[in-house]
Every structure is written in C-alpha cells, then in structure tokens.
Amino acid sequence: MSDKDTHETATDGGATRAAQRHQNTDYLSEEVNLLKPSTAYMRDHLRIVWVGFVVWALIVFGPVTLTAIAPGTMTTTMPVLGFPWHYFLVGFCAPTGALVLAAIYARQRDKLDEKYGIEHTTGDPETGEAGDSGEAAATDGGVEQ
C-alpha cells in the first residue's frame, strides 16, 4: 500500500488529506501574500500570527492607553506592593504576557504542524533513523549546504 493510499483511506476528519495536500505543495513557487494566503496551511498559520499580534498590541499598549484615558485610576497606588498600577502593568504584566504569548504560539504552531503532517526531524524519512550527522535542517525542510 502506498503512502497516497494510506492518506486517502484514513477517516480522521480530514487531517491526513490536509497533510497530503501540504506534502504536494511546492511552497518555494507559491505566492506569499499576507492578506490572501495561497494555501490552507498559510491561512491557518497567518491566523495564529495575527491573533497573537493583536493580543501583544493590547498587552503592550493597553496600560499606556489606559493611563492616558484615566490617569487618576492608573496612577493610584496598589495597596499590596505600593507601586502605581501603570508601573505594575508595564513592568510585570507586559513581559510576563510576552512569555505566555510565546508559549501559546509554540503550542498552536505544533498543533498546526501536526494537522498538516509536518515533522521537524533531520532523520531519513524512508528508514525512520534519526540524523546523527549534526547537520541542521533548513527552513524549507532540506539540509543546509
């Protein structure tokens, strides 16, 4: 049974069909358009990136905007730590939010790669052996020369 037959007979809700289409796509010749992606993988990845960007903008610029809109509330002292609210939000919540966003992005990207059958190994896909040559995988899936 060939690899193509395996993907066509699977009944997992279409994830393997998406993986098959992904494997047959030549991404080096596809047009990359941030407003109208040409493949389903690019659309899904861009959705993750844009949602992350919007959340990041709210985390970074939210406290500054709130301080400009309501300076009385944002500059009042916190009862526990003794800092003004805007100091706490910018100094603690923004960096912590960036770390949480990075973890969420990595998790969502792993789910997306799994959906489309993308593996990040440097081994031989035919034999299943791990690559011990120390060569790093290039971003297009090949090996850097």
PDB file of N, CA and C in Angstrom, residues 6-108:
ATOM      1  N   THR A   6      -2.734   5.305   1.841  1.00  0.00           N
ATOM      2  CA  THR A   6      -2.915   5.406   3.289  1.00  0.00           C
ATOM      3  C   THR A   6      -3.642   6.690   3.651  1.00  0.00           C
ATOM      4  N   HIS A   7      -3.262   7.802   3.021  1.00  0.00           N
ATOM      5  CA  HIS A   7      -3.884   9.081   3.340  1.00  0.00           C
ATOM      6  C   HIS A   7      -5.320   9.141   2.852  1.00  0.00           C
ATOM      7  N   GLU A   8      -5.632   8.511   1.737  1.00  0.00           N
ATOM      8  CA  GLU A   8      -6.979   8.585   1.198  1.00  0.00           C
ATOM      9  C   GLU A   8      -7.964   7.748   1.997  1.00  0.00           C
ATOM     10  N   THR A   9      -7.513   6.656   2.619  1.00  0.00           N
ATOM     11  CA  THR A   9      -8.429   5.782   3.327  1.00  0.00           C
ATOM     12  C   THR A   9      -8.585   6.144   4.794  1.00  0.00           C
ATOM     13  N   ALA A  10      -7.823   7.077   5.297  1.00  0.00           N
ATOM     14  CA  ALA A  10      -7.914   7.458   6.709  1.00  0.00           C
ATOM     15  C   ALA A  10      -9.204   8.227   6.955  1.00  0.00           C
ATOM     16  N   THR A  11      -9.770   8.015   8.130  1.00  0.00           N
ATOM     17  CA  THR A  11     -11.018   8.698   8.484  1.00  0.00           C
ATOM     18  C   THR A  11     -10.820   9.486   9.763  1.00  0.00           C
ATOM     19  N   ASP A  12      -9.933  10.445   9.744  1.00  0.00           N
ATOM     20  CA  ASP A  12      -9.650  11.220  10.948  1.00  0.00           C
ATOM     21  C   ASP A  12     -10.180  12.643  10.848  1.00  0.00           C
ATOM     22  N   GLY A  13     -11.186  12.860  10.029  1.00  0.00           N
ATOM     23  CA  GLY A  13     -11.755  14.194   9.927  1.00  0.00           C
ATOM     24  C   GLY A  13     -11.054  15.073   8.914  1.00  0.00           C
ATOM     25  N   GLY A  14     -10.240  14.499   8.073  1.00  0.00           N
ATOM     26  CA  GLY A  14      -9.613  15.260   7.003  1.00  0.00           C
ATOM     27  C   GLY A  14      -8.213  15.731   7.285  1.00  0.00           C
ATOM     28  N   ALA A  15      -7.678  15.463   8.458  1.00  0.00           N
ATOM     29  CA  ALA A  15      -6.334  15.956   8.772  1.00  0.00           C
ATOM     30  C   ALA A  15      -5.294  15.316   7.863  1.00  0.00           C
ATOM     31  N   THR A  16      -5.450  14.040   7.534  1.00  0.00           N
ATOM     32  CA  THR A  16      -4.447  13.404   6.673  1.00  0.00           C
ATOM     33  C   THR A  16      -4.578  13.888   5.240  1.00  0.00           C
ATOM     34  N   ARG A  17      -5.797  14.227   4.798  1.00  0.00           N
ATOM     35  CA  ARG A  17      -5.938  14.797   3.453  1.00  0.00           C
ATOM     36  C   ARG A  17      -5.251  16.155   3.387  1.00  0.00           C
ATOM     37  N   ALA A  18      -5.370  16.929   4.466  1.00  0.00           N
ATOM     38  CA  ALA A  18      -4.680  18.214   4.519  1.00  0.00           C
ATOM     39  C   ALA A  18      -3.174  17.997   4.500  1.00  0.00           C
ATOM     40  N   ALA A  19      -2.710  16.976   5.204  1.00  0.00           N
ATOM     41  CA  ALA A  19      -1.279  16.674   5.216  1.00  0.00           C
ATOM     42  C   ALA A  19      -0.812  16.264   3.827  1.00  0.00           C
ATOM     43  N   GLN A  20      -1.621  15.487   3.113  1.00  0.00           N
ATOM     44  CA  GLN A  20      -1.250  15.067   1.758  1.00  0.00           C
ATOM     45  C   GLN A  20      -1.163  16.282   0.832  1.00  0.00           C
ATOM     46  N   ARG A  21      -2.142  17.187   0.917  1.00  0.00           N
ATOM     47  CA  ARG A  21      -2.097  18.393   0.079  1.00  0.00           C
ATOM     48  C   ARG A  21      -0.870  19.232   0.433  1.00  0.00           C
ATOM     49  N   HIS A  22      -0.541  19.283   1.727  1.00  0.00           N
ATOM     50  CA  HIS A  22       0.633  20.043   2.152  1.00  0.00           C
ATOM     51  C   HIS A  22       1.903  19.442   1.565  1.00  0.00           C
ATOM     52  N   GLN A  23       2.010  18.122   1.558  1.00  0.00           N
ATOM     53  CA  GLN A  23       3.205  17.468   1.035  1.00  0.00           C
ATOM     54  C   GLN A  23       3.342  17.663  -0.474  1.00  0.00           C
ATOM     55  N   ASN A  24       2.238  17.847  -1.161  1.00  0.00           N
ATOM     56  CA  ASN A  24       2.273  18.012  -2.611  1.00  0.00           C
ATOM     57  C   ASN A  24       2.424  19.467  -3.037  1.00  0.00           C
ATOM     58  N   THR A  25       2.480  20.393  -2.105  1.00  0.00           N
ATOM     59  CA  THR A  25       2.583  21.812  -2.424  1.00  0.00           C
ATOM     60  C   THR A  25       4.046  22.226  -2.488  1.00  0.00           C
ATOM     61  N   ASP A  26       4.394  22.912  -3.555  1.00  0.00           N
ATOM     62  CA  ASP A  26       5.748  23.456  -3.695  1.00  0.00           C
ATOM     63  C   ASP A  26       5.726  24.881  -3.150  1.00  0.00           C
ATOM     64  N   TYR A  27       6.082  25.035  -1.869  1.00  0.00           N
ATOM     65  CA  TYR A  27       5.984  26.332  -1.212  1.00  0.00           C
ATOM     66  C   TYR A  27       6.982  27.345  -1.739  1.00  0.00           C
ATOM     67  N   LEU A  28       8.034  26.897  -2.379  1.00  0.00           N
ATOM     68  CA  LEU A  28       9.006  27.843  -2.918  1.00  0.00           C
ATOM     69  C   LEU A  28       8.458  28.572  -4.138  1.00  0.00           C
ATOM     70  N   SER A  29       7.489  27.960  -4.836  1.00  0.00           N
ATOM     71  CA  SER A  29       6.920  28.613  -6.010  1.00  0.00           C
ATOM     72  C   SER A  29       5.564  29.248  -5.719  1.00  0.00           C
ATOM     73  N   GLU A  30       5.032  29.060  -4.518  1.00  0.00           N
ATOM     74  CA  GLU A  30       3.744  29.652  -4.155  1.00  0.00           C
ATOM     75  C   GLU A  30       3.924  31.130  -3.823  1.00  0.00           C
ATOM     76  N   GLU A  31       2.917  31.912  -4.159  1.00  0.00           N
ATOM     77  CA  GLU A  31       2.923  33.332  -3.827  1.00  0.00           C
ATOM     78  C   GLU A  31       2.627  33.503  -2.345  1.00  0.00           C
ATOM     79  N   VAL A  32       3.410  34.338  -1.689  1.00  0.00           N
ATOM     80  CA  VAL A  32       3.174  34.625  -0.281  1.00  0.00           C
ATOM     81  C   VAL A  32       2.517  36.001  -0.204  1.00  0.00           C
ATOM     82  N   ASN A  33       1.267  36.000   0.245  1.00  0.00           N
ATOM     83  CA  ASN A  33       0.500  37.225   0.351  1.00  0.00           C
ATOM     84  C   ASN A  33      -0.105  37.260   1.745  1.00  0.00           C
ATOM     85  N   LEU A  34       0.250  38.247   2.549  1.00  0.00           N
ATOM     86  CA  LEU A  34      -0.228  38.313   3.922  1.00  0.00           C
ATOM     87  C   LEU A  34      -1.725  38.574   4.026  1.00  0.00           C
ATOM     88  N   LEU A  35      -2.322  39.146   3.004  1.00  0.00           N
ATOM     89  CA  LEU A  35      -3.750  39.430   3.048  1.00  0.00           C
ATOM     90  C   LEU A  35      -4.591  38.332   2.417  1.00  0.00           C
ATOM     91  N   LYS A  36      -4.000  37.552   1.509  1.00  0.00           N
ATOM     92  CA  LYS A  36      -4.726  36.466   0.849  1.00  0.00           C
ATOM     93  C   LYS A  36      -3.770  35.296   0.631  1.00  0.00           C
ATOM     94  N   PRO A  37      -3.546  34.466   1.667  1.00  0.00           N
ATOM     95  CA  PRO A  37      -2.610  33.351   1.547  1.00  0.00           C
ATOM     96  C   PRO A  37      -3.090  32.333   0.516  1.00  0.00           C
ATOM     97  N   SER A  38      -2.148  31.662  -0.137  1.00  0.00           N
ATOM     98  CA  SER A  38      -2.499  30.774  -1.240  1.00  0.00           C
ATOM     99  C   SER A  38      -2.788  29.341  -0.808  1.00  0.00           C
ATOM    100  N   THR A  39      -2.414  28.933   0.392  1.00  0.00           N
ATOM    101  CA  THR A  39      -2.681  27.564   0.836  1.00  0.00           C
ATOM    102  C   THR A  39      -3.366  27.577   2.198  1.00  0.00           C
ATOM    103  N   ALA A  40      -3.989  26.465   2.528  1.00  0.00           N
ATOM    104  CA  ALA A  40      -4.688  26.348   3.817  1.00  0.00           C
ATOM    105  C   ALA A  40      -3.707  26.450   4.978  1.00  0.00           C
ATOM    106  N   TYR A  41      -2.527  25.851   4.832  1.00  0.00           N
ATOM    107  CA  TYR A  41      -1.520  25.928   5.899  1.00  0.00           C
ATOM    108  C   TYR A  41      -1.126  27.378   6.155  1.00  0.00           C
ATOM    109  N   MET A  42      -0.896  28.138   5.077  1.00  0.00           N
ATOM    110  CA  MET A  42      -0.519  29.537   5.237  1.00  0.00           C
ATOM    111  C   MET A  42      -1.647  30.339   5.876  1.00  0.00           C
ATOM    112  N   ARG A  43      -2.900  30.054   5.499  1.00  0.00           N
ATOM    113  CA  ARG A  43      -4.039  30.764   6.104  1.00  0.00           C
ATOM    114  C   ARG A  43      -4.123  30.470   7.600  1.00  0.00           C
ATOM    115  N   ASP A  44      -3.984  29.195   7.961  1.00  0.00           N
ATOM    116  CA  ASP A  44      -4.069  28.832   9.377  1.00  0.00           C
ATOM    117  C   ASP A  44      -2.925  29.438  10.183  1.00  0.00           C
ATOM    118  N   HIS A  45      -1.730  29.420   9.608  1.00  0.00           N
ATOM    119  CA  HIS A  45      -0.579  29.988  10.320  1.00  0.00           C
ATOM    120  C   HIS A  45      -0.721  31.496  10.461  1.00  0.00           C
ATOM    121  N   LEU A  46      -1.191  32.140   9.414  1.00  0.00           N
ATOM    122  CA  LEU A  46      -1.371  33.585   9.479  1.00  0.00           C
ATOM    123  C   LEU A  46      -2.432  33.971  10.505  1.00  0.00           C
ATOM    124  N   ARG A  47      -3.462  33.157  10.652  1.00  0.00           N
ATOM    125  CA  ARG A  47      -4.488  33.418  11.669  1.00  0.00           C
ATOM    126  C   ARG A  47      -3.848  33.410  13.058  1.00  0.00           C
ATOM    127  N   ILE A  48      -2.981  32.448  13.312  1.00  0.00           N
ATOM    128  CA  ILE A  48      -2.289  32.373  14.605  1.00  0.00           C
ATOM    129  C   ILE A  48      -1.415  33.610  14.811  1.00  0.00           C
ATOM    130  N   VAL A  49      -0.695  34.011  13.776  1.00  0.00           N
ATOM    131  CA  VAL A  49       0.201  35.163  13.876  1.00  0.00           C
ATOM    132  C   VAL A  49      -0.586  36.450  14.124  1.00  0.00           C
ATOM    133  N   TRP A  50      -1.674  36.677  13.380  1.00  0.00           N
ATOM    134  CA  TRP A  50      -2.437  37.913  13.531  1.00  0.00           C
ATOM    135  C   TRP A  50      -3.130  37.992  14.886  1.00  0.00           C
ATOM    136  N   VAL A  51      -3.679  36.875  15.362  1.00  0.00           N
ATOM    137  CA  VAL A  51      -4.309  36.884  16.691  1.00  0.00           C
ATOM    138  C   VAL A  51      -3.261  37.182  17.759  1.00  0.00           C
ATOM    139  N   GLY A  52      -2.094  36.572  17.638  1.00  0.00           N
ATOM    140  CA  GLY A  52      -1.008  36.844  18.578  1.00  0.00           C
ATOM    141  C   GLY A  52      -0.567  38.296  18.530  1.00  0.00           C
ATOM    142  N   PHE A  53      -0.533  38.872  17.337  1.00  0.00           N
ATOM    143  CA  PHE A  53      -0.134  40.267  17.197  1.00  0.00           C
ATOM    144  C   PHE A  53      -1.131  41.199  17.884  1.00  0.00           C
ATOM    145  N   VAL A  54      -2.421  40.933  17.703  1.00  0.00           N
ATOM    146  CA  VAL A  54      -3.439  41.773  18.326  1.00  0.00           C
ATOM    147  C   VAL A  54      -3.358  41.678  19.847  1.00  0.00           C
ATOM    148  N   VAL A  55      -3.198  40.471  20.372  1.00  0.00           N
ATOM    149  CA  VAL A  55      -3.082  40.292  21.821  1.00  0.00           C
ATOM    150  C   VAL A  55      -1.823  40.987  22.333  1.00  0.00           C
ATOM    151  N   TRP A  56      -0.713  40.849  21.609  1.00  0.00           N
ATOM    152  CA  TRP A  56       0.532  41.528  22.001  1.00  0.00           C
ATOM    153  C   TRP A  56       0.336  43.042  22.044  1.00  0.00           C
ATOM    154  N   ALA A  57      -0.326  43.604  21.031  1.00  0.00           N
ATOM    155  CA  ALA A  57      -0.557  45.053  20.992  1.00  0.00           C
ATOM    156  C   ALA A  57      -1.391  45.503  22.192  1.00  0.00           C
ATOM    157  N   LEU A  58      -2.388  44.697  22.564  1.00  0.00           N
ATOM    158  CA  LEU A  58      -3.197  45.044  23.739  1.00  0.00           C
ATOM    159  C   LEU A  58      -2.377  44.985  25.017  1.00  0.00           C
ATOM    160  N   ILE A  59      -1.516  43.979  25.130  1.00  0.00           N
ATOM    161  CA  ILE A  59      -0.685  43.847  26.328  1.00  0.00           C
ATOM    162  C   ILE A  59       0.305  45.002  26.442  1.00  0.00           C
ATOM    163  N   VAL A  60       0.914  45.370  25.340  1.00  0.00           N
ATOM    164  CA  VAL A  60       1.955  46.402  25.372  1.00  0.00           C
ATOM    165  C   VAL A  60       1.366  47.811  25.445  1.00  0.00           C
ATOM    166  N   PHE A  61       0.381  48.091  24.607  1.00  0.00           N
ATOM    167  CA  PHE A  61      -0.134  49.450  24.525  1.00  0.00           C
ATOM    168  C   PHE A  61      -1.366  49.692  25.394  1.00  0.00           C
ATOM    169  N   GLY A  62      -1.955  48.650  25.950  1.00  0.00           N
ATOM    170  CA  GLY A  62      -3.132  48.802  26.801  1.00  0.00           C
ATOM    171  C   GLY A  62      -2.890  49.661  28.026  1.00  0.00           C
ATOM    172  N   PRO A  63      -1.866  49.348  28.842  1.00  0.00           N
ATOM    173  CA  PRO A  63      -1.622  50.172  30.029  1.00  0.00           C
ATOM    174  C   PRO A  63      -1.300  51.627  29.701  1.00  0.00           C
ATOM    175  N   VAL A  64      -0.566  51.849  28.633  1.00  0.00           N
ATOM    176  CA  VAL A  64      -0.221  53.224  28.247  1.00  0.00           C
ATOM    177  C   VAL A  64      -1.477  53.987  27.844  1.00  0.00           C
ATOM    178  N   THR A  65      -2.324  53.328  27.061  1.00  0.00           N
ATOM    179  CA  THR A  65      -3.568  53.960  26.615  1.00  0.00           C
ATOM    180  C   THR A  65      -4.501  54.220  27.800  1.00  0.00           C
ATOM    181  N   LEU A  66      -4.602  53.238  28.696  1.00  0.00           N
ATOM    182  CA  LEU A  66      -5.446  53.435  29.878  1.00  0.00           C
ATOM    183  C   LEU A  66      -4.929  54.559  30.766  1.00  0.00           C
ATOM    184  N   THR A  67      -3.617  54.714  30.847  1.00  0.00           N
ATOM    185  CA  THR A  67      -3.049  55.797  31.649  1.00  0.00           C
ATOM    186  C   THR A  67      -3.381  57.149  31.031  1.00  0.00           C
ATOM    187  N   ALA A  68      -3.387  57.223  29.713  1.00  0.00           N
ATOM    188  CA  ALA A  68      -3.741  58.477  29.039  1.00  0.00           C
ATOM    189  C   ALA A  68      -5.231  58.774  29.183  1.00  0.00           C
ATOM    190  N   ILE A  69      -6.066  57.734  29.168  1.00  0.00           N
ATOM    191  CA  ILE A  69      -7.519  57.922  29.257  1.00  0.00           C
ATOM    192  C   ILE A  69      -7.960  58.194  30.695  1.00  0.00           C
ATOM    193  N   ALA A  70      -7.446  57.403  31.625  1.00  0.00           N
ATOM    194  CA  ALA A  70      -7.861  57.525  33.025  1.00  0.00           C
ATOM    195  C   ALA A  70      -6.638  57.621  33.927  1.00  0.00           C
ATOM    196  N   PRO A  71      -5.952  58.767  33.922  1.00  0.00           N
ATOM    197  CA  PRO A  71      -4.712  58.872  34.706  1.00  0.00           C
ATOM    198  C   PRO A  71      -4.936  58.754  36.204  1.00  0.00           C
ATOM    199  N   GLY A  72      -6.075  59.178  36.692  1.00  0.00           N
ATOM    200  CA  GLY A  72      -6.338  59.100  38.127  1.00  0.00           C
ATOM    201  C   GLY A  72      -6.381  57.666  38.620  1.00  0.00           C
ATOM    202  N   THR A  73      -7.039  56.810  37.866  1.00  0.00           N
ATOM    203  CA  THR A  73      -7.157  55.402  38.254  1.00  0.00           C
ATOM    204  C   THR A  73      -5.830  54.668  38.095  1.00  0.00           C
ATOM    205  N   MET A  74      -5.140  54.927  37.001  1.00  0.00           N
ATOM    206  CA  MET A  74      -3.919  54.177  36.703  1.00  0.00           C
ATOM    207  C   MET A  74      -2.732  54.613  37.548  1.00  0.00           C
ATOM    208  N   THR A  75      -2.755  55.802  38.077  1.00  0.00           N
ATOM    209  CA  THR A  75      -1.623  56.273  38.879  1.00  0.00           C
ATOM    210  C   THR A  75      -1.853  56.116  40.378  1.00  0.00           C
ATOM    211  N   THR A  76      -2.996  55.581  40.766  1.00  0.00           N
ATOM    212  CA  THR A  76      -3.211  55.321  42.194  1.00  0.00           C
ATOM    213  C   THR A  76      -2.296  54.186  42.646  1.00  0.00           C
ATOM    214  N   THR A  77      -1.946  54.216  43.889  1.00  0.00           N
ATOM    215  CA  THR A  77      -1.005  53.234  44.430  1.00  0.00           C
ATOM    216  C   THR A  77      -1.716  51.924  44.738  1.00  0.00           C
ATOM    217  N   MET A  78      -1.046  50.817  44.374  1.00  0.00           N
ATOM    218  CA  MET A  78      -1.576  49.490  44.697  1.00  0.00           C
ATOM    219  C   MET A  78      -1.455  49.274  46.197  1.00  0.00           C
ATOM    220  N   PRO A  79      -2.479  48.730  46.836  1.00  0.00           N
ATOM    221  CA  PRO A  79      -2.421  48.566  48.291  1.00  0.00           C
ATOM    222  C   PRO A  79      -1.386  47.547  48.753  1.00  0.00           C
ATOM    223  N   VAL A  80      -1.071  46.542  47.945  1.00  0.00           N
ATOM    224  CA  VAL A  80      -0.177  45.475  48.396  1.00  0.00           C
ATOM    225  C   VAL A  80       1.288  45.819  48.138  1.00  0.00           C
ATOM    226  N   LEU A  81       1.624  46.183  46.909  1.00  0.00           N
ATOM    227  CA  LEU A  81       3.027  46.396  46.553  1.00  0.00           C
ATOM    228  C   LEU A  81       3.480  47.844  46.669  1.00  0.00           C
ATOM    229  N   GLY A  82       2.573  48.771  46.660  1.00  0.00           N
ATOM    230  CA  GLY A  82       2.934  50.173  46.803  1.00  0.00           C
ATOM    231  C   GLY A  82       3.340  50.848  45.502  1.00  0.00           C
ATOM    232  N   PHE A  83       3.200  50.190  44.362  1.00  0.00           N
ATOM    233  CA  PHE A  83       3.508  50.783  43.062  1.00  0.00           C
ATOM    234  C   PHE A  83       2.238  51.316  42.420  1.00  0.00           C
ATOM    235  N   PRO A  84       2.358  52.324  41.571  1.00  0.00           N
ATOM    236  CA  PRO A  84       1.195  52.734  40.775  1.00  0.00           C
ATOM    237  C   PRO A  84       0.807  51.595  39.805  1.00  0.00           C
ATOM    238  N   TRP A  85      -0.467  51.528  39.452  1.00  0.00           N
ATOM    239  CA  TRP A  85      -0.964  50.455  38.590  1.00  0.00           C
ATOM    240  C   TRP A  85      -0.220  50.398  37.261  1.00  0.00           C
ATOM    241  N   HIS A  86       0.034  51.542  36.640  1.00  0.00           N
ATOM    242  CA  HIS A  86       0.666  51.516  35.323  1.00  0.00           C
ATOM    243  C   HIS A  86       2.111  51.001  35.409  1.00  0.00           C
ATOM    244  N   TYR A  87       2.814  51.239  36.496  1.00  0.00           N
ATOM    245  CA  TYR A  87       4.153  50.667  36.668  1.00  0.00           C
ATOM    246  C   TYR A  87       4.077  49.143  36.710  1.00  0.00           C
ATOM    247  N   PHE A  88       3.134  48.648  37.502  1.00  0.00           N
ATOM    248  CA  PHE A  88       2.985  47.201  37.640  1.00  0.00           C
ATOM    249  C   PHE A  88       2.608  46.552  36.312  1.00  0.00           C
ATOM    250  N   LEU A  89       1.651  47.155  35.596  1.00  0.00           N
ATOM    251  CA  LEU A  89       1.202  46.568  34.333  1.00  0.00           C
ATOM    252  C   LEU A  89       2.303  46.572  33.278  1.00  0.00           C
ATOM    253  N   VAL A  90       3.054  47.652  33.199  1.00  0.00           N
ATOM    254  CA  VAL A  90       4.124  47.727  32.195  1.00  0.00           C
ATOM    255  C   VAL A  90       5.359  46.936  32.632  1.00  0.00           C
ATOM    256  N   GLY A  91       5.695  47.001  33.900  1.00  0.00           N
ATOM    257  CA  GLY A  91       6.919  46.356  34.382  1.00  0.00           C
ATOM    258  C   GLY A  91       6.812  44.867  34.630  1.00  0.00           C
ATOM    259  N   PHE A  92       5.634  44.376  34.971  1.00  0.00           N
ATOM    260  CA  PHE A  92       5.479  42.954  35.269  1.00  0.00           C
ATOM    261  C   PHE A  92       4.574  42.239  34.275  1.00  0.00           C
ATOM    262  N   CYS A  93       3.414  42.800  34.020  1.00  0.00           N
ATOM    263  CA  CYS A  93       2.434  42.102  33.181  1.00  0.00           C
ATOM    264  C   CYS A  93       2.829  42.057  31.704  1.00  0.00           C
ATOM    265  N   ALA A  94       3.449  43.101  31.183  1.00  0.00           N
ATOM    266  CA  ALA A  94       3.827  43.092  29.771  1.00  0.00           C
ATOM    267  C   ALA A  94       4.900  42.032  29.469  1.00  0.00           C
ATOM    268  N   PRO A  95       6.004  41.964  30.230  1.00  0.00           N
ATOM    269  CA  PRO A  95       6.972  40.897  29.946  1.00  0.00           C
ATOM    270  C   PRO A  95       6.412  39.492  30.200  1.00  0.00           C
ATOM    271  N   THR A  96       5.618  39.349  31.249  1.00  0.00           N
ATOM    272  CA  THR A  96       5.016  38.054  31.530  1.00  0.00           C
ATOM    273  C   THR A  96       4.048  37.675  30.420  1.00  0.00           C
ATOM    274  N   GLY A  97       3.289  38.647  29.932  1.00  0.00           N
ATOM    275  CA  GLY A  97       2.372  38.398  28.818  1.00  0.00           C
ATOM    276  C   GLY A  97       3.106  37.984  27.562  1.00  0.00           C
ATOM    277  N   ALA A  98       4.278  38.573  27.316  1.00  0.00           N
ATOM    278  CA  ALA A  98       5.065  38.195  26.140  1.00  0.00           C
ATOM    279  C   ALA A  98       5.544  36.747  26.246  1.00  0.00           C
ATOM    280  N   LEU A  99       5.965  36.331  27.425  1.00  0.00           N
ATOM    281  CA  LEU A  99       6.382  34.939  27.616  1.00  0.00           C
ATOM    282  C   LEU A  99       5.215  33.969  27.439  1.00  0.00           C
ATOM    283  N   VAL A 100       4.079  34.324  27.975  1.00  0.00           N
ATOM    284  CA  VAL A 100       2.894  33.471  27.829  1.00  0.00           C
ATOM    285  C   VAL A 100       2.473  33.401  26.360  1.00  0.00           C
ATOM    286  N   LEU A 101       2.521  34.537  25.669  1.00  0.00           N
ATOM    287  CA  LEU A 101       2.194  34.543  24.244  1.00  0.00           C
ATOM    288  C   LEU A 101       3.144  33.666  23.438  1.00  0.00           C
ATOM    289  N   ALA A 102       4.422  33.681  23.768  1.00  0.00           N
ATOM    290  CA  ALA A 102       5.394  32.841  23.067  1.00  0.00           C
ATOM    291  C   ALA A 102       5.078  31.361  23.281  1.00  0.00           C
ATOM    292  N   ALA A 103       4.713  30.997  24.492  1.00  0.00           N
ATOM    293  CA  ALA A 103       4.361  29.602  24.780  1.00  0.00           C
ATOM    294  C   ALA A 103       3.088  29.197  24.044  1.00  0.00           C
ATOM    295  N   ILE A 104       2.104  30.081  24.011  1.00  0.00           N
ATOM    296  CA  ILE A 104       0.860  29.791  23.302  1.00  0.00           C
ATOM    297  C   ILE A 104       1.122  29.654  21.807  1.00  0.00           C
ATOM    298  N   TYR A 105       1.951  30.537  21.248  1.00  0.00           N
ATOM    299  CA  TYR A 105       2.283  30.449  19.822  1.00  0.00           C
ATOM    300  C   TYR A 105       2.968  29.119  19.505  1.00  0.00           C
ATOM    301  N   ALA A 106       3.921  28.723  20.334  1.00  0.00           N
ATOM    302  CA  ALA A 106       4.628  27.461  20.088  1.00  0.00           C
ATOM    303  C   ALA A 106       3.662  26.281  20.140  1.00  0.00           C
ATOM    304  N   ARG A 107       2.756  26.299  21.080  1.00  0.00           N
ATOM    305  CA  ARG A 107       1.782  25.206  21.199  1.00  0.00           C
ATOM    306  C   ARG A 107       0.832  25.177  19.999  1.00  0.00           C
ATOM    307  N   GLN A 108       0.340  26.347  19.594  1.00  0.00           N
ATOM    308  CA  GLN A 108      -0.558  26.407  18.443  1.00  0.00           C
ATOM    309  C   GLN A 108       0.161  25.999  17.156  1.00  0.00           C
TER     310      GLN A 108
END
